[in-house]
Amino acid sequence: MFAHTYHQARAGFEQDLASLARKLGREPIRQRTQVQSELDLSIDTAEFVPDSCQRAFVCISGTHGVEGYMGSAIQRSLMLGVLGRLDLRTAGVILVHALNPWGFHHRCRVNEDNVDLNRNFEPDGVRLYGTLSPAYDQIAAALQPGGACGPGPLADVRFAARMLAAAARRGPGAVRAAALQGQYTHPKGLFYGGSALTGEARCFSNLYEAIKDRYVEILLIDLHTGYGERGRVYALFAGADSPSLRRMTAGGIRDRYGRDKSYSARGELVAYCRTTVKRKHPDRIFNGMVLELGTHGLGLAQQLYDLRTMVLENQARLHGAIDPEAERAVKQRFSELFYPSSSAWRTQTLDAAVGTIETMLNQRTFVR
């Protein structure tokens, strides 16, 4: 269930998709979009079309590359479990496996061009890509250092000091937003949203254009890991029309003391999907969210460590590391942030995420 490589995850997805087709007695409509032929990397989609297109469950993994390892495991668990009870008289399912296969394969969040796909979706032409990022500009030097990466505790301390100084001037919430919101002026920086719609985003947009016109109700879940208290499942960037799901997703991201740690993001996939369907079909039901699986914590020290980890990975990927040992250390640290090696975390978080999704599917009568 828990893959070690992208190709292993894709093979498992294919195997369990065939099993689901046998359970449902119906073959899905398949599409494979090649992203890089040399490494055989592709976005794989499958749609089980119901007799009457009333409801569609859309489930996406790997928008942030490395996060697709857990996302793929969740999709496979759903296929082996609750989706076998899908009510194909009225409800269909669309599975998007590895939206960012290059990042999935290379265990990073971005695509080959350093674009964060979850900051790349533009519902209004190209206005997004000209967005200025003055708040990010002020801390850019700390977030994207040049030269070979040399991790170490002293460098971590210096980074933390710079971020704390910025937080003292502008407030911790402002610094968090500046770092996470998305920026469009530093192509080699963190959370870069790109200068145009990427091929991966275009692939999904083409798929979604047909979905939004075909179904009366859409439940869309984009699977992510990293942000939040370890082992917790959160609904982030949620936009829910149905009261029952609105109640489930109202909590947002809160730390163990109840403090709100939510943030907004430009160019985000769920917001794009909601805007796109409501613009043409304002009366249709849309329930969408990022389902975020926490891996570390929301305390100040934890968030600084996590941000520093992302800085190190970006620096090592773009500029190299001082030696092979440093490169391995950075890759391991980064992987632990988004796909922890702990079997307890993987099993417990998988069960919690699948249980949350199953509750939503039951509430909206997708399954028998």
JSON list of N, CA and C in Angstrom, two decimals, residues 37 59 63 71 73 75-76 103 128 171 189-190 200-201 225 238 245 248 264 285 288 304 322 337 368:
[
{"chain": "A", "resi": 37, "resn": "SER", "atom": "N", "xyz": [8.61, 11.40, -21.14]},
{"chain": "A", "resi": 37, "resn": "SER", "atom": "CA", "xyz": [8.67, 10.06, -21.72]},
{"chain": "A", "resi": 37, "resn": "SER", "atom": "C", "xyz": [9.93, 9.31, -21.31]},
{"chain": "A", "resi": 59, "resn": "CYS", "atom": "N", "xyz": [-11.15, 12.88, -6.77]},
{"chain": "A", "resi": 59, "resn": "CYS", "atom": "CA", "xyz": [-10.09, 12.70, -5.77]},
{"chain": "A", "resi": 59, "resn": "CYS", "atom": "C", "xyz": [-8.74, 12.79, -6.47]},
{"chain": "A", "resi": 63, "resn": "THR", "atom": "N", "xyz": [-0.61, 16.54, -6.28]},
{"chain": "A", "resi": 63, "resn": "THR", "atom": "CA", "xyz": [-0.51, 17.92, -6.74]},
{"chain": "A", "resi": 63, "resn": "THR", "atom": "C", "xyz": [0.83, 18.50, -6.32]},
{"chain": "A", "resi": 71, "resn": "GLY", "atom": "N", "xyz": [-1.08, 10.29, -0.74]},
{"chain": "A", "resi": 71, "resn": "GLY", "atom": "CA", "xyz": [-2.30, 10.47, -1.52]},
{"chain": "A", "resi": 71, "resn": "GLY", "atom": "C", "xyz": [-2.64, 9.24, -2.34]},
{"chain": "A", "resi": 73, "resn": "ALA", "atom": "N", "xyz": [-1.75, 6.16, -1.64]},
{"chain": "A", "resi": 73, "resn": "ALA", "atom": "CA", "xyz": [-2.18, 5.12, -0.69]},
{"chain": "A", "resi": 73, "resn": "ALA", "atom": "C", "xyz": [-3.64, 5.31, -0.29]},
{"chain": "A", "resi": 75, "resn": "GLN", "atom": "N", "xyz": [-6.00, 6.83, -2.13]},
{"chain": "A", "resi": 75, "resn": "GLN", "atom": "CA", "xyz": [-6.83, 6.46, -3.29]},
{"chain": "A", "resi": 75, "resn": "GLN", "atom": "C", "xyz": [-6.96, 4.95, -3.41]},
{"chain": "A", "resi": 76, "resn": "ARG", "atom": "N", "xyz": [-5.87, 4.24, -3.20]},
{"chain": "A", "resi": 76, "resn": "ARG", "atom": "CA", "xyz": [-5.91, 2.78, -3.31]},
{"chain": "A", "resi": 76, "resn": "ARG", "atom": "C", "xyz": [-6.79, 2.18, -2.21]},
{"chain": "A", "resi": 103, "resn": "GLY", "atom": "N", "xyz": [7.49, 15.67, -9.78]},
{"chain": "A", "resi": 103, "resn": "GLY", "atom": "CA", "xyz": [7.77, 15.91, -8.37]},
{"chain": "A", "resi": 103, "resn": "GLY", "atom": "C", "xyz": [7.58, 14.64, -7.54]},
{"chain": "A", "resi": 128, "resn": "LEU", "atom": "N", "xyz": [-3.32, 36.32, -12.77]},
{"chain": "A", "resi": 128, "resn": "LEU", "atom": "CA", "xyz": [-2.61, 35.79, -11.61]},
{"chain": "A", "resi": 128, "resn": "LEU", "atom": "C", "xyz": [-1.09, 35.91, -11.76]},
{"chain": "A", "resi": 171, "resn": "GLY", "atom": "N", "xyz": [4.74, 40.70, 12.40]},
{"chain": "A", "resi": 171, "resn": "GLY", "atom": "CA", "xyz": [3.79, 39.75, 12.98]},
{"chain": "A", "resi": 171, "resn": "GLY", "atom": "C", "xyz": [3.97, 38.38, 12.39]},
{"chain": "A", "resi": 189, "resn": "GLY", "atom": "N", "xyz": [12.40, 30.65, -6.36]},
{"chain": "A", "resi": 189, "resn": "GLY", "atom": "CA", "xyz": [12.03, 30.73, -4.95]},
{"chain": "A", "resi": 189, "resn": "GLY", "atom": "C", "xyz": [11.02, 29.69, -4.54]},
{"chain": "A", "resi": 190, "resn": "LEU", "atom": "N", "xyz": [10.59, 29.77, -3.28]},
{"chain": "A", "resi": 190, "resn": "LEU", "atom": "CA", "xyz": [9.57, 28.87, -2.75]},
{"chain": "A", "resi": 190, "resn": "LEU", "atom": "C", "xyz": [8.19, 29.32, -3.20]},
{"chain": "A", "resi": 200, "resn": "GLU", "atom": "N", "xyz": [0.73, 20.35, -16.60]},
{"chain": "A", "resi": 200, "resn": "GLU", "atom": "CA", "xyz": [0.00, 19.52, -15.64]},
{"chain": "A", "resi": 200, "resn": "GLU", "atom": "C", "xyz": [-1.35, 20.17, -15.27]},
{"chain": "A", "resi": 201, "resn": "ALA", "atom": "N", "xyz": [-1.31, 21.48, -15.01]},
{"chain": "A", "resi": 201, "resn": "ALA", "atom": "CA", "xyz": [-2.55, 22.19, -14.67]},
{"chain": "A", "resi": 201, "resn": "ALA", "atom": "C", "xyz": [-3.50, 22.21, -15.86]},
{"chain": "A", "resi": 225, "resn": "THR", "atom": "N", "xyz": [-0.13, 16.49, 2.30]},
{"chain": "A", "resi": 225, "resn": "THR", "atom": "CA", "xyz": [0.48, 16.19, 3.60]},
{"chain": "A", "resi": 225, "resn": "THR", "atom": "C", "xyz": [1.43, 17.33, 3.97]},
{"chain": "A", "resi": 238, "resn": "ALA", "atom": "N", "xyz": [-11.38, 25.05, 2.21]},
{"chain": "A", "resi": 238, "resn": "ALA", "atom": "CA", "xyz": [-12.66, 24.39, 1.96]},
{"chain": "A", "resi": 238, "resn": "ALA", "atom": "C", "xyz": [-13.70, 25.39, 1.44]},
{"chain": "A", "resi": 245, "resn": "LEU", "atom": "N", "xyz": [-21.37, 19.12, 5.27]},
{"chain": "A", "resi": 245, "resn": "LEU", "atom": "CA", "xyz": [-19.94, 19.19, 4.99]},
{"chain": "A", "resi": 245, "resn": "LEU", "atom": "C", "xyz": [-19.36, 20.53, 5.42]},
{"chain": "A", "resi": 248, "resn": "MET", "atom": "N", "xyz": [-18.40, 20.01, 8.91]},
{"chain": "A", "resi": 248, "resn": "MET", "atom": "CA", "xyz": [-17.21, 19.17, 9.03]},
{"chain": "A", "resi": 248, "resn": "MET", "atom": "C", "xyz": [-15.93, 19.94, 8.74]},
{"chain": "A", "resi": 264, "resn": "SER", "atom": "N", "xyz": [-4.19, 31.84, 3.45]},
{"chain": "A", "resi": 264, "resn": "SER", "atom": "CA", "xyz": [-4.78, 31.83, 2.11]},
{"chain": "A", "resi": 264, "resn": "SER", "atom": "C", "xyz": [-3.70, 31.55, 1.08]},
{"chain": "A", "resi": 285, "resn": "ILE", "atom": "N", "xyz": [-24.25, 22.22, -6.88]},
{"chain": "A", "resi": 285, "resn": "ILE", "atom": "CA", "xyz": [-23.64, 22.00, -5.57]},
{"chain": "A", "resi": 285, "resn": "ILE", "atom": "C", "xyz": [-22.15, 21.68, -5.74]},
{"chain": "A", "resi": 288, "resn": "GLY", "atom": "N", "xyz": [-15.76, 21.33, -2.02]},
{"chain": "A", "resi": 288, "resn": "GLY", "atom": "CA", "xyz": [-14.36, 21.08, -2.34]},
{"chain": "A", "resi": 288, "resn": "GLY", "atom": "C", "xyz": [-13.44, 21.44, -1.19]},
{"chain": "A", "resi": 304, "resn": "LEU", "atom": "N", "xyz": [9.24, 26.95, 11.95]},
{"chain": "A", "resi": 304, "resn": "LEU", "atom": "CA", "xyz": [10.53, 27.44, 11.47]},
{"chain": "A", "resi": 304, "resn": "LEU", "atom": "C", "xyz": [11.38, 26.31, 10.92]},
{"chain": "A", "resi": 322, "resn": "ILE", "atom": "N", "xyz": [27.12, 20.72, -0.83]},
{"chain": "A", "resi": 322, "resn": "ILE", "atom": "CA", "xyz": [28.58, 20.79, -0.69]},
{"chain": "A", "resi": 322, "resn": "ILE", "atom": "C", "xyz": [29.23, 19.42, -0.82]},
{"chain": "A", "resi": 337, "resn": "LEU", "atom": "N", "xyz": [9.36, 15.24, 6.20]},
{"chain": "A", "resi": 337, "resn": "LEU", "atom": "CA", "xyz": [8.37, 16.29, 6.42]},
{"chain": "A", "resi": 337, "resn": "LEU", "atom": "C", "xyz": [7.07, 16.00, 5.68]},
{"chain": "A", "resi": 368, "resn": "ARG", "atom": "N", "xyz": [-23.88, 3.05, -1.45]},
{"chain": "A", "resi": 368, "resn": "ARG", "atom": "CA", "xyz": [-25.06, 2.33, -0.97]},
{"chain": "A", "resi": 368, "resn": "ARG", "atom": "C", "xyz": [-24.83, 1.85, 0.45]}
]
